[in-house]
mmCIF file with all atom_site columns, C-alpha atoms in Angstrom:
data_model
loop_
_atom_site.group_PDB
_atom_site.id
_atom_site.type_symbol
_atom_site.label_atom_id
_atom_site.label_alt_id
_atom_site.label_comp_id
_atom_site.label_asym_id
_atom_site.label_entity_id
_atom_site.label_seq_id
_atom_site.pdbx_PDB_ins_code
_atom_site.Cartn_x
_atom_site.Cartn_y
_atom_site.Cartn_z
_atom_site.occupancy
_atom_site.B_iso_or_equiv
_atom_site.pdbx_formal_charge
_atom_site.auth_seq_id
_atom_site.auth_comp_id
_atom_site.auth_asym_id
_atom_site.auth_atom_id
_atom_site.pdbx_PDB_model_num
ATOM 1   C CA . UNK A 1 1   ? 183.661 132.684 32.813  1.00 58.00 ? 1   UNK A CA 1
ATOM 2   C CA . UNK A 1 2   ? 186.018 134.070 30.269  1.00 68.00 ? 2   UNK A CA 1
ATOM 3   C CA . UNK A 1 3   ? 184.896 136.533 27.792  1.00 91.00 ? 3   UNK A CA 1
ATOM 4   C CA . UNK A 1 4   ? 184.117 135.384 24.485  1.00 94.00 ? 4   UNK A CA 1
ATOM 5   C CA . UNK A 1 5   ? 186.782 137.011 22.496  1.00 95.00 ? 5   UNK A CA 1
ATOM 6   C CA . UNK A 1 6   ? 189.519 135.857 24.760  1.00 95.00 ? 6   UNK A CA 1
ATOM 7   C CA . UNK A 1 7   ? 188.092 132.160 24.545  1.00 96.00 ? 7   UNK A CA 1
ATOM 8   C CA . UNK A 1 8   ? 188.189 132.660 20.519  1.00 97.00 ? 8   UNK A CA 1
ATOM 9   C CA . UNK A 1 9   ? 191.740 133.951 20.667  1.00 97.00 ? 9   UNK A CA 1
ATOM 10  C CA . UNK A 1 10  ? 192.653 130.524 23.016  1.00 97.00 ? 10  UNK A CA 1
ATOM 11  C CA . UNK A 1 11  ? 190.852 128.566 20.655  1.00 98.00 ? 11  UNK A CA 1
ATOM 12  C CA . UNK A 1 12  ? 192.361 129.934 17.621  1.00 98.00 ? 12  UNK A CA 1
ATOM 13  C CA . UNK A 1 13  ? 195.789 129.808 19.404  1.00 98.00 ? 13  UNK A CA 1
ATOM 14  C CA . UNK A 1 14  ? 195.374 126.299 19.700  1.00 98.00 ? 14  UNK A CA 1
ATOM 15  C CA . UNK A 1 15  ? 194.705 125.452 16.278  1.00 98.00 ? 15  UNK A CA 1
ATOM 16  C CA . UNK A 1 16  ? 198.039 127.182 15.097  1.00 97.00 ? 16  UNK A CA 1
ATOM 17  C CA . UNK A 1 17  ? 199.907 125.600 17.826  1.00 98.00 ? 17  UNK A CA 1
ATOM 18  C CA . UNK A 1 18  ? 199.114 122.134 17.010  1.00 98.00 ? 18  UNK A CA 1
ATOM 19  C CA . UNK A 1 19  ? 200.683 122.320 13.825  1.00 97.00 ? 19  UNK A CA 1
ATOM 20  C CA . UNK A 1 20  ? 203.801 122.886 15.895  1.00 97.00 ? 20  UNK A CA 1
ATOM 21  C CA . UNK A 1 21  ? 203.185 119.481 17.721  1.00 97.00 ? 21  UNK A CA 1
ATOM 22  C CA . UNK A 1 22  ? 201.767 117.923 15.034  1.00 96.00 ? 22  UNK A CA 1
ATOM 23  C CA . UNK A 1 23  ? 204.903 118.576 12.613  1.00 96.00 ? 23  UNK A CA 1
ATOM 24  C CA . UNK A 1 24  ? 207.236 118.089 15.383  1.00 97.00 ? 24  UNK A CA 1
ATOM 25  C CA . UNK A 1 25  ? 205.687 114.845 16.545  1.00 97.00 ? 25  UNK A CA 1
ATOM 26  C CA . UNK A 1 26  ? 205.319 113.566 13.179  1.00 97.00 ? 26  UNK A CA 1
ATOM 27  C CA . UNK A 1 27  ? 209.006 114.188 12.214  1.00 96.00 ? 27  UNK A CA 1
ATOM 28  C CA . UNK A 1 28  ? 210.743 112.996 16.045  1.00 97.00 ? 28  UNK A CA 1
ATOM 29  C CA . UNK A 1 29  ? 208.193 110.572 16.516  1.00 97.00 ? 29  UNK A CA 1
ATOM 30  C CA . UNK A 1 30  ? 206.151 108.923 14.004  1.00 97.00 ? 30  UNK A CA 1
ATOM 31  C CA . UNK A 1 31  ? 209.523 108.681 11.867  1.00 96.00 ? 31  UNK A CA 1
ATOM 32  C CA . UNK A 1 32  ? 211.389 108.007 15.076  1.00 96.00 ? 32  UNK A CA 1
ATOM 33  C CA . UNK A 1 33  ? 210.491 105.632 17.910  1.00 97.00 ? 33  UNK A CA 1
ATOM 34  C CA . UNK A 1 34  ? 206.507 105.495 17.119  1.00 97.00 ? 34  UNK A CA 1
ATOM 35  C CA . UNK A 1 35  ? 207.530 103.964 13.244  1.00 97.00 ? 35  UNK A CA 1
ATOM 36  C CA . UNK A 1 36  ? 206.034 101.122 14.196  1.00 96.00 ? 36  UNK A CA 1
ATOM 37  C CA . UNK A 1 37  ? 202.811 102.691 14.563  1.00 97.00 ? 37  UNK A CA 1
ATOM 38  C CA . UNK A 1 38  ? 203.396 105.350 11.197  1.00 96.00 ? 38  UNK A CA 1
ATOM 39  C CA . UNK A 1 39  ? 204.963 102.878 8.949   1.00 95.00 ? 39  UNK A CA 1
ATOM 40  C CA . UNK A 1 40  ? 202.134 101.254 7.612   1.00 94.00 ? 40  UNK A CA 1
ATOM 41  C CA . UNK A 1 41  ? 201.101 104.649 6.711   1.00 94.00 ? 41  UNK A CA 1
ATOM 42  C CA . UNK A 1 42  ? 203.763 105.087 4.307   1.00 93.00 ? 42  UNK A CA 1
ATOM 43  C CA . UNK A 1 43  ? 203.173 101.634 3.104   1.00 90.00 ? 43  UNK A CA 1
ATOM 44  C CA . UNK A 1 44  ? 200.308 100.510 0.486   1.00 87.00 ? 44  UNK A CA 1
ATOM 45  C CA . UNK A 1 45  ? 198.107 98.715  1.663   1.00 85.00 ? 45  UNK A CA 1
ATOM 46  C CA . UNK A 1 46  ? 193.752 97.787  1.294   1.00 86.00 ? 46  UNK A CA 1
ATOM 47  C CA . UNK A 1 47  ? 193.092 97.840  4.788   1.00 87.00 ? 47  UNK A CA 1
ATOM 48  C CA . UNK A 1 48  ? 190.252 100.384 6.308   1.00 88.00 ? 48  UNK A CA 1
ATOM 49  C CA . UNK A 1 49  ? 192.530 101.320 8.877   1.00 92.00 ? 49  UNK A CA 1
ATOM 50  C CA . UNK A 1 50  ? 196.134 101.914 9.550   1.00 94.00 ? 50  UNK A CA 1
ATOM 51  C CA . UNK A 1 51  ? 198.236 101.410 12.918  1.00 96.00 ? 51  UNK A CA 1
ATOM 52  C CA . UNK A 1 52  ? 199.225 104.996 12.142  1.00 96.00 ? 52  UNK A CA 1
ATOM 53  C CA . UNK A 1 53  ? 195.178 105.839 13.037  1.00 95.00 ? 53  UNK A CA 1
ATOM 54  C CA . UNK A 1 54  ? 196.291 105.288 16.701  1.00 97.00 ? 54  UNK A CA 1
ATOM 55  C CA . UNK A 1 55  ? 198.374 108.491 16.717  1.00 97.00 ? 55  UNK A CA 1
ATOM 56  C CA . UNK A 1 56  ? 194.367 110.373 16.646  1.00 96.00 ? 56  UNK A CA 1
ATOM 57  C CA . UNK A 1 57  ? 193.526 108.538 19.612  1.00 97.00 ? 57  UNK A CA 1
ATOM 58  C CA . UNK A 1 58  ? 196.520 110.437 20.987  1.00 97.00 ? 58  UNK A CA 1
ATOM 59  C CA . UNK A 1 59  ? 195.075 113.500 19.604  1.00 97.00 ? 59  UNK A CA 1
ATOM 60  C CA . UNK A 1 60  ? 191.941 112.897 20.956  1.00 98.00 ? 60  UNK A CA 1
ATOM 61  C CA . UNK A 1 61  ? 193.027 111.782 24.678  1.00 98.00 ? 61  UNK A CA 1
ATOM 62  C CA . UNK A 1 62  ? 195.009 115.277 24.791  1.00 98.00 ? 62  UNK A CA 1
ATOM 63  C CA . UNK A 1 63  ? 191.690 117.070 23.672  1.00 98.00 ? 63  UNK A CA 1
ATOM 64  C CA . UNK A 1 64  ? 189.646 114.876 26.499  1.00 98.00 ? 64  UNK A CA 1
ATOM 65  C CA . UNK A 1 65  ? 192.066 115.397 29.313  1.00 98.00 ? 65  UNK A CA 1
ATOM 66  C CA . UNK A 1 66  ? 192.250 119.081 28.142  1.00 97.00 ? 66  UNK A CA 1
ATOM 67  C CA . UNK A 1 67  ? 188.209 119.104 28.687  1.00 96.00 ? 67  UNK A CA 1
ATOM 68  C CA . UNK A 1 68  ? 188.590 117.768 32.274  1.00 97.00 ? 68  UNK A CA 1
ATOM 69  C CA . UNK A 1 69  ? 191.364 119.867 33.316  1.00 97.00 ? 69  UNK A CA 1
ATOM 70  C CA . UNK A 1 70  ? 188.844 122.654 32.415  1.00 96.00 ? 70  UNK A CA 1
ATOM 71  C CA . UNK A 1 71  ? 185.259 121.762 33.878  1.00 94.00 ? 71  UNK A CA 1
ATOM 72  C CA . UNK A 1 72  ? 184.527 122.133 37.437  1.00 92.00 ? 72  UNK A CA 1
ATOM 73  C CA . UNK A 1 73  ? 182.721 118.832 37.241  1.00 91.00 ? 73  UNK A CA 1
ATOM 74  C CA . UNK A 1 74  ? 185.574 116.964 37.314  1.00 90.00 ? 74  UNK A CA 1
ATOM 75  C CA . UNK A 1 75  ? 188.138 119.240 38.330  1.00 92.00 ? 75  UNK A CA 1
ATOM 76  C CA . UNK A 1 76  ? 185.811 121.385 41.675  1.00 91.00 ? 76  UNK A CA 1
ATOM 77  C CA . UNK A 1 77  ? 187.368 124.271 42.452  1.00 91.00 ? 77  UNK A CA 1
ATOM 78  C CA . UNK A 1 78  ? 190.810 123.545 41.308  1.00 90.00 ? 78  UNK A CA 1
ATOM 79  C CA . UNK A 1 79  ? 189.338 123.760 37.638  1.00 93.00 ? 79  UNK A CA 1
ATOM 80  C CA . UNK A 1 80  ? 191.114 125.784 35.009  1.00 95.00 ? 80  UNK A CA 1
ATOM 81  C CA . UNK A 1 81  ? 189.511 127.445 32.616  1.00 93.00 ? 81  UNK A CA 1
ATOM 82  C CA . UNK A 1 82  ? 191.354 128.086 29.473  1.00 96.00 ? 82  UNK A CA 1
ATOM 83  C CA . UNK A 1 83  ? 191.799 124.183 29.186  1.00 97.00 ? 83  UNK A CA 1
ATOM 84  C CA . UNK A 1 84  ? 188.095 124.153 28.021  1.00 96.00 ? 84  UNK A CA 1
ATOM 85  C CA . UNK A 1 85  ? 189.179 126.606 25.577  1.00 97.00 ? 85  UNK A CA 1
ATOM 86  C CA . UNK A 1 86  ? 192.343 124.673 24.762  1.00 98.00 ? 86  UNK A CA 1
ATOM 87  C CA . UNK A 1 87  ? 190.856 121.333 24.622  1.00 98.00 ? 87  UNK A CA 1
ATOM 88  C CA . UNK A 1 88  ? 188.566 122.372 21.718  1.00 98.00 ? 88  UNK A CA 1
ATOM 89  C CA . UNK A 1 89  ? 191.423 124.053 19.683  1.00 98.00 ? 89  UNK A CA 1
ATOM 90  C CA . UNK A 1 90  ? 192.820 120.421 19.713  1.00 98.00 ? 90  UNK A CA 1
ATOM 91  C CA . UNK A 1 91  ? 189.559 119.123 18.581  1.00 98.00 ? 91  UNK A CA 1
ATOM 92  C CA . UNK A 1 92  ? 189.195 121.724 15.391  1.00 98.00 ? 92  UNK A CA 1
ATOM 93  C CA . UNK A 1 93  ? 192.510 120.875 14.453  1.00 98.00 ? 93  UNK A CA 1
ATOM 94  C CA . UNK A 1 94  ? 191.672 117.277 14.902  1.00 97.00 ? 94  UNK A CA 1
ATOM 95  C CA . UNK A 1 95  ? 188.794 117.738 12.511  1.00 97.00 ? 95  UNK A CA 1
ATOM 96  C CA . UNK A 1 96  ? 190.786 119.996 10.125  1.00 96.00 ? 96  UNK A CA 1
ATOM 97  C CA . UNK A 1 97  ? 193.447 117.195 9.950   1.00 94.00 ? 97  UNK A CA 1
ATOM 98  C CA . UNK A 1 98  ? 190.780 114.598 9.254   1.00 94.00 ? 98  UNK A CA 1
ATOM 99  C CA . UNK A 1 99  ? 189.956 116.439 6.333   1.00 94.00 ? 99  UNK A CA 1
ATOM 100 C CA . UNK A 1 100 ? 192.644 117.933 4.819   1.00 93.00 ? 100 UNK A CA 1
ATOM 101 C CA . UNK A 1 101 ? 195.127 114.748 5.609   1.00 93.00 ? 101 UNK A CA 1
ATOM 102 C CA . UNK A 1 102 ? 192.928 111.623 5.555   1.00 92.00 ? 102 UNK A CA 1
ATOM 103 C CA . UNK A 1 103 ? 190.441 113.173 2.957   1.00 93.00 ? 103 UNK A CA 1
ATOM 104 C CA . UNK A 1 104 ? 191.919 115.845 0.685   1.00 93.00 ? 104 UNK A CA 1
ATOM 105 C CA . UNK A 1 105 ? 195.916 114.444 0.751   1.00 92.00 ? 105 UNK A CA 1
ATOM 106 C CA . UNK A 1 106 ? 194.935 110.437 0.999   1.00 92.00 ? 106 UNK A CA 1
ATOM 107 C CA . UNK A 1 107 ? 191.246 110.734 -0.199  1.00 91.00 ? 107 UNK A CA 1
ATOM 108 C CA . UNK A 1 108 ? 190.157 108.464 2.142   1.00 90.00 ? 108 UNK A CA 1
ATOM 109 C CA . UNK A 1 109 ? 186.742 110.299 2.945   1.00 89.00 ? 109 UNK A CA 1
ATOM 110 C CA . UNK A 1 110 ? 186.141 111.687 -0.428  1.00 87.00 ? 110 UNK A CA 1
ATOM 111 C CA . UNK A 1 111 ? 187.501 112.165 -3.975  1.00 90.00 ? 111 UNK A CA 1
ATOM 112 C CA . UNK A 1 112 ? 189.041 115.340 -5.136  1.00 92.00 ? 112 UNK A CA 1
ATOM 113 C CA . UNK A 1 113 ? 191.905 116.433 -7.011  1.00 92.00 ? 113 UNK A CA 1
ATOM 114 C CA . UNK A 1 114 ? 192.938 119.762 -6.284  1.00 95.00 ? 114 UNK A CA 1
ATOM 115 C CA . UNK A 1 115 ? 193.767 121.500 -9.855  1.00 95.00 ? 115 UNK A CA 1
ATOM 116 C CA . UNK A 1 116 ? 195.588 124.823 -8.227  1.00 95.00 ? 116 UNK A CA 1
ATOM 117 C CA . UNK A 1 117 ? 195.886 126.871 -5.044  1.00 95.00 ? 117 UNK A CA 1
ATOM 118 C CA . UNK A 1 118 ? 196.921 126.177 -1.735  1.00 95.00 ? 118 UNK A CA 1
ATOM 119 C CA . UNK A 1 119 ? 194.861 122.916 -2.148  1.00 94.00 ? 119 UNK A CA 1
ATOM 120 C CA . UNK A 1 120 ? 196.931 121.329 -4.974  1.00 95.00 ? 120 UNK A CA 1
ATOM 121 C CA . UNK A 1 121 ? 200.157 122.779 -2.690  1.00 95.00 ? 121 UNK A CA 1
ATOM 122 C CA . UNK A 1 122 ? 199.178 120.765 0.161   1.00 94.00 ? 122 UNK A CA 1
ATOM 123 C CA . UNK A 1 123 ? 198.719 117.073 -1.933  1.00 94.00 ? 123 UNK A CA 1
ATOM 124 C CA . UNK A 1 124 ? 202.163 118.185 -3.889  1.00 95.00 ? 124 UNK A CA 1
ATOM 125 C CA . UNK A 1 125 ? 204.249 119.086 -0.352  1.00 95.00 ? 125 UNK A CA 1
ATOM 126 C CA . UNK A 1 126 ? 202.358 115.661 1.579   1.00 93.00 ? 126 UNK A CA 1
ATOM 127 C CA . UNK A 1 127 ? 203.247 113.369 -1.795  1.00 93.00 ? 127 UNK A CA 1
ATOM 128 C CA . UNK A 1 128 ? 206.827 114.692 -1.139  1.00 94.00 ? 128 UNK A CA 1
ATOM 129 C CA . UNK A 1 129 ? 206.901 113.669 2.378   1.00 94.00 ? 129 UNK A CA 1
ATOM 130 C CA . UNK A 1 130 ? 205.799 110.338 0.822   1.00 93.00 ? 130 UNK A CA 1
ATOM 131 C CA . UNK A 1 131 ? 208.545 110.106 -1.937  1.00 93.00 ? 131 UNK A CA 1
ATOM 132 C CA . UNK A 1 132 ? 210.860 108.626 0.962   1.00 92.00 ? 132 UNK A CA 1
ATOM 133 C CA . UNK A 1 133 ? 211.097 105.357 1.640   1.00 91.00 ? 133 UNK A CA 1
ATOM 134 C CA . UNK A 1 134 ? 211.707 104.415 5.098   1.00 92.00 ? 134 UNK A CA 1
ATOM 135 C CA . UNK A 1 135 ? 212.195 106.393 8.492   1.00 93.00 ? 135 UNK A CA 1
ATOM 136 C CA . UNK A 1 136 ? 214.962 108.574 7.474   1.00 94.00 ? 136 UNK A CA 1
ATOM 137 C CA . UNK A 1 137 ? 215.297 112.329 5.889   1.00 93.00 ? 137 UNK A CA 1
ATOM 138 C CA . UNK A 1 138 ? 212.172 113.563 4.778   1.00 93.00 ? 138 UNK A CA 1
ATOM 139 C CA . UNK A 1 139 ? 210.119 116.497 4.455   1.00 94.00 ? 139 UNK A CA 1
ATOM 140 C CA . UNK A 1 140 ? 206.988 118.234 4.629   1.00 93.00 ? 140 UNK A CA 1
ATOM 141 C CA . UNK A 1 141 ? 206.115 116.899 8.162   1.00 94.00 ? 141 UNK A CA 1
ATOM 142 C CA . UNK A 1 142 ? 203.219 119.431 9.096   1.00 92.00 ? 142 UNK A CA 1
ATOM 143 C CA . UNK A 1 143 ? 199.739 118.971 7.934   1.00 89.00 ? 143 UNK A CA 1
ATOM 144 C CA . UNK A 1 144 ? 197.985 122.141 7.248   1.00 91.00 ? 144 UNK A CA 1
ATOM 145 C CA . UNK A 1 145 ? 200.408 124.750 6.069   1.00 91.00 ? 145 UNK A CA 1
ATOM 146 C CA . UNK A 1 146 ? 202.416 123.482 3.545   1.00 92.00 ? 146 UNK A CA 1
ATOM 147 C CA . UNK A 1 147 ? 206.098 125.219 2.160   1.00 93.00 ? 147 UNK A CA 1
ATOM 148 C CA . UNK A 1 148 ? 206.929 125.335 -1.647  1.00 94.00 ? 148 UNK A CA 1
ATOM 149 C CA . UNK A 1 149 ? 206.752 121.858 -3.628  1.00 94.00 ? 149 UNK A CA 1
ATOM 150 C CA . UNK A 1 150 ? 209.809 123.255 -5.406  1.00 94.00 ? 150 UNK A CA 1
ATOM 151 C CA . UNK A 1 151 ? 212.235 123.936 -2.384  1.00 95.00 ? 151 UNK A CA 1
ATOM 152 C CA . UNK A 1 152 ? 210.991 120.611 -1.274  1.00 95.00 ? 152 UNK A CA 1
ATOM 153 C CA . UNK A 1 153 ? 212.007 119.169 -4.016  1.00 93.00 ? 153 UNK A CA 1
ATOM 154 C CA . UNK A 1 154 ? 215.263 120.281 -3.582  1.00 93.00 ? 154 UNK A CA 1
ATOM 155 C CA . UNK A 1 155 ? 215.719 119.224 -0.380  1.00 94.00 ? 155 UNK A CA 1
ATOM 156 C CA . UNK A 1 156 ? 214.637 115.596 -0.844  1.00 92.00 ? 156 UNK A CA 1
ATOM 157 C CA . UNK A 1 157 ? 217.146 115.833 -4.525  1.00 91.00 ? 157 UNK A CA 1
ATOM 158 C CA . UNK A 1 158 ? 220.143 117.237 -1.850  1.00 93.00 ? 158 UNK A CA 1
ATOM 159 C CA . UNK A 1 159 ? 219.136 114.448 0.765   1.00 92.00 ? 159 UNK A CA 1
ATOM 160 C CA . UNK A 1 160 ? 219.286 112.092 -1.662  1.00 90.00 ? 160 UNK A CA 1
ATOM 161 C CA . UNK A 1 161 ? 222.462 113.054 -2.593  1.00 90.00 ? 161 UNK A CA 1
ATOM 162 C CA . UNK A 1 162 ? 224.062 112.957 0.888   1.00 92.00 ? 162 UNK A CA 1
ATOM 163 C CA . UNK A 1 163 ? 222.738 109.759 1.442   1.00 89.00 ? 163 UNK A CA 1
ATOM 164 C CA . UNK A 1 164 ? 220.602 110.803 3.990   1.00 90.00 ? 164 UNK A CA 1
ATOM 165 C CA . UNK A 1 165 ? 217.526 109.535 2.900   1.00 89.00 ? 165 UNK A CA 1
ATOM 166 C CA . UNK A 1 166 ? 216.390 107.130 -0.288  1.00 89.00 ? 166 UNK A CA 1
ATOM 167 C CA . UNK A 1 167 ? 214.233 109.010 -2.395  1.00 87.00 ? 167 UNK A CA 1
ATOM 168 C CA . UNK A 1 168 ? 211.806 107.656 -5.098  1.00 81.00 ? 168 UNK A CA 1
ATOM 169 C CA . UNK A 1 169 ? 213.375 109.621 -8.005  1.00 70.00 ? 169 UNK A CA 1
ATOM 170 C CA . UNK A 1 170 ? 209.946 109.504 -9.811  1.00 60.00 ? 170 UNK A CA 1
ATOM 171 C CA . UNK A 1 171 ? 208.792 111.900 -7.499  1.00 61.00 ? 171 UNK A CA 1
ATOM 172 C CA . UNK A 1 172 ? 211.819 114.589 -7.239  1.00 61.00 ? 172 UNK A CA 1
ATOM 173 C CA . UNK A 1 173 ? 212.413 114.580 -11.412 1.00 58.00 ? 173 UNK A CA 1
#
């Protein structure tokens, strides 16, 4: 059994690394071949739930599996440890995405309008991502840390401009 410090660190590890795959899934995937599943997302729409709601299911069969490779129950001998530790980093930042994307940036789970901070960043830089319509260009694609609302705004203006993506000019000025 691992110490409790080096589980923390795996743990904690995690967490930052799934921003990584969560960013670069979201911009080579969900806007790439799994649009089918994401578009509704970008969409309006009354419904409860989304296609794009599949993509935690994917989340949560990586934290699963990640949980199995880990416990000698399932695994015997040939079970490996830090996937315990691994497997529940994928969970917290399952959970942290719940809130801070479905409830804070979409307010599915709860009302509340961030008035400054790196709260109010995180709805500007996700709105952003939304200003696109369609697949194409785009930014803002991780979740939890969230870059400048103004240099994304330039960005979307220039990709605009190169006809790279279409752009709701409402929300670029």
């Amino acid at each position: 059994m691992p110490d409790w410090i080096t589980a923390t660190l795996i743990v904690l590890a995690t967490v930052v690394a799934m921003e990584w795959v969560a960013w670069s899934s979201h911009k080579y995937i969900m806007h790439g071949w799994g649009w089918g599943w994401h578009r509704d997302h970008h969409e309006p729409h009354d419904k409860t739930f989304e296609k794009n709601d599949r993509f935690a299911l994917v989340g949560a069969a990586m934290s699963i599996s990640m949980f199995a490779l880990g416990s000698p129950l399932v695994m015997g001998a040939s079970a490996w440890w830090p996937a315990t530790w691994i497997g529940l980093g994928i969970l917290f930042y399952g959970v942290i995405y719940t809130l801070v994307h479905d409830g804070l940036v979409h307010q599915r789970y709860f009302r509340w309008v961030p008035k400054r901070g790196y709260a109010k960043r995180l709805v500007q830089a996700h709105k952003l991502h939304h200003a696109t319509i369609g697949k194409e260009g785009g930014v803002s694609f991780g979740f939890v840390f969230a870059r400048d609302p103004v240099r994304l705004k330039a960005e979307l203006k220039a990709q605009r401009e190169a006809g790279i993506a279409m752009v709701r000019e409402a929300e670029i000025g």
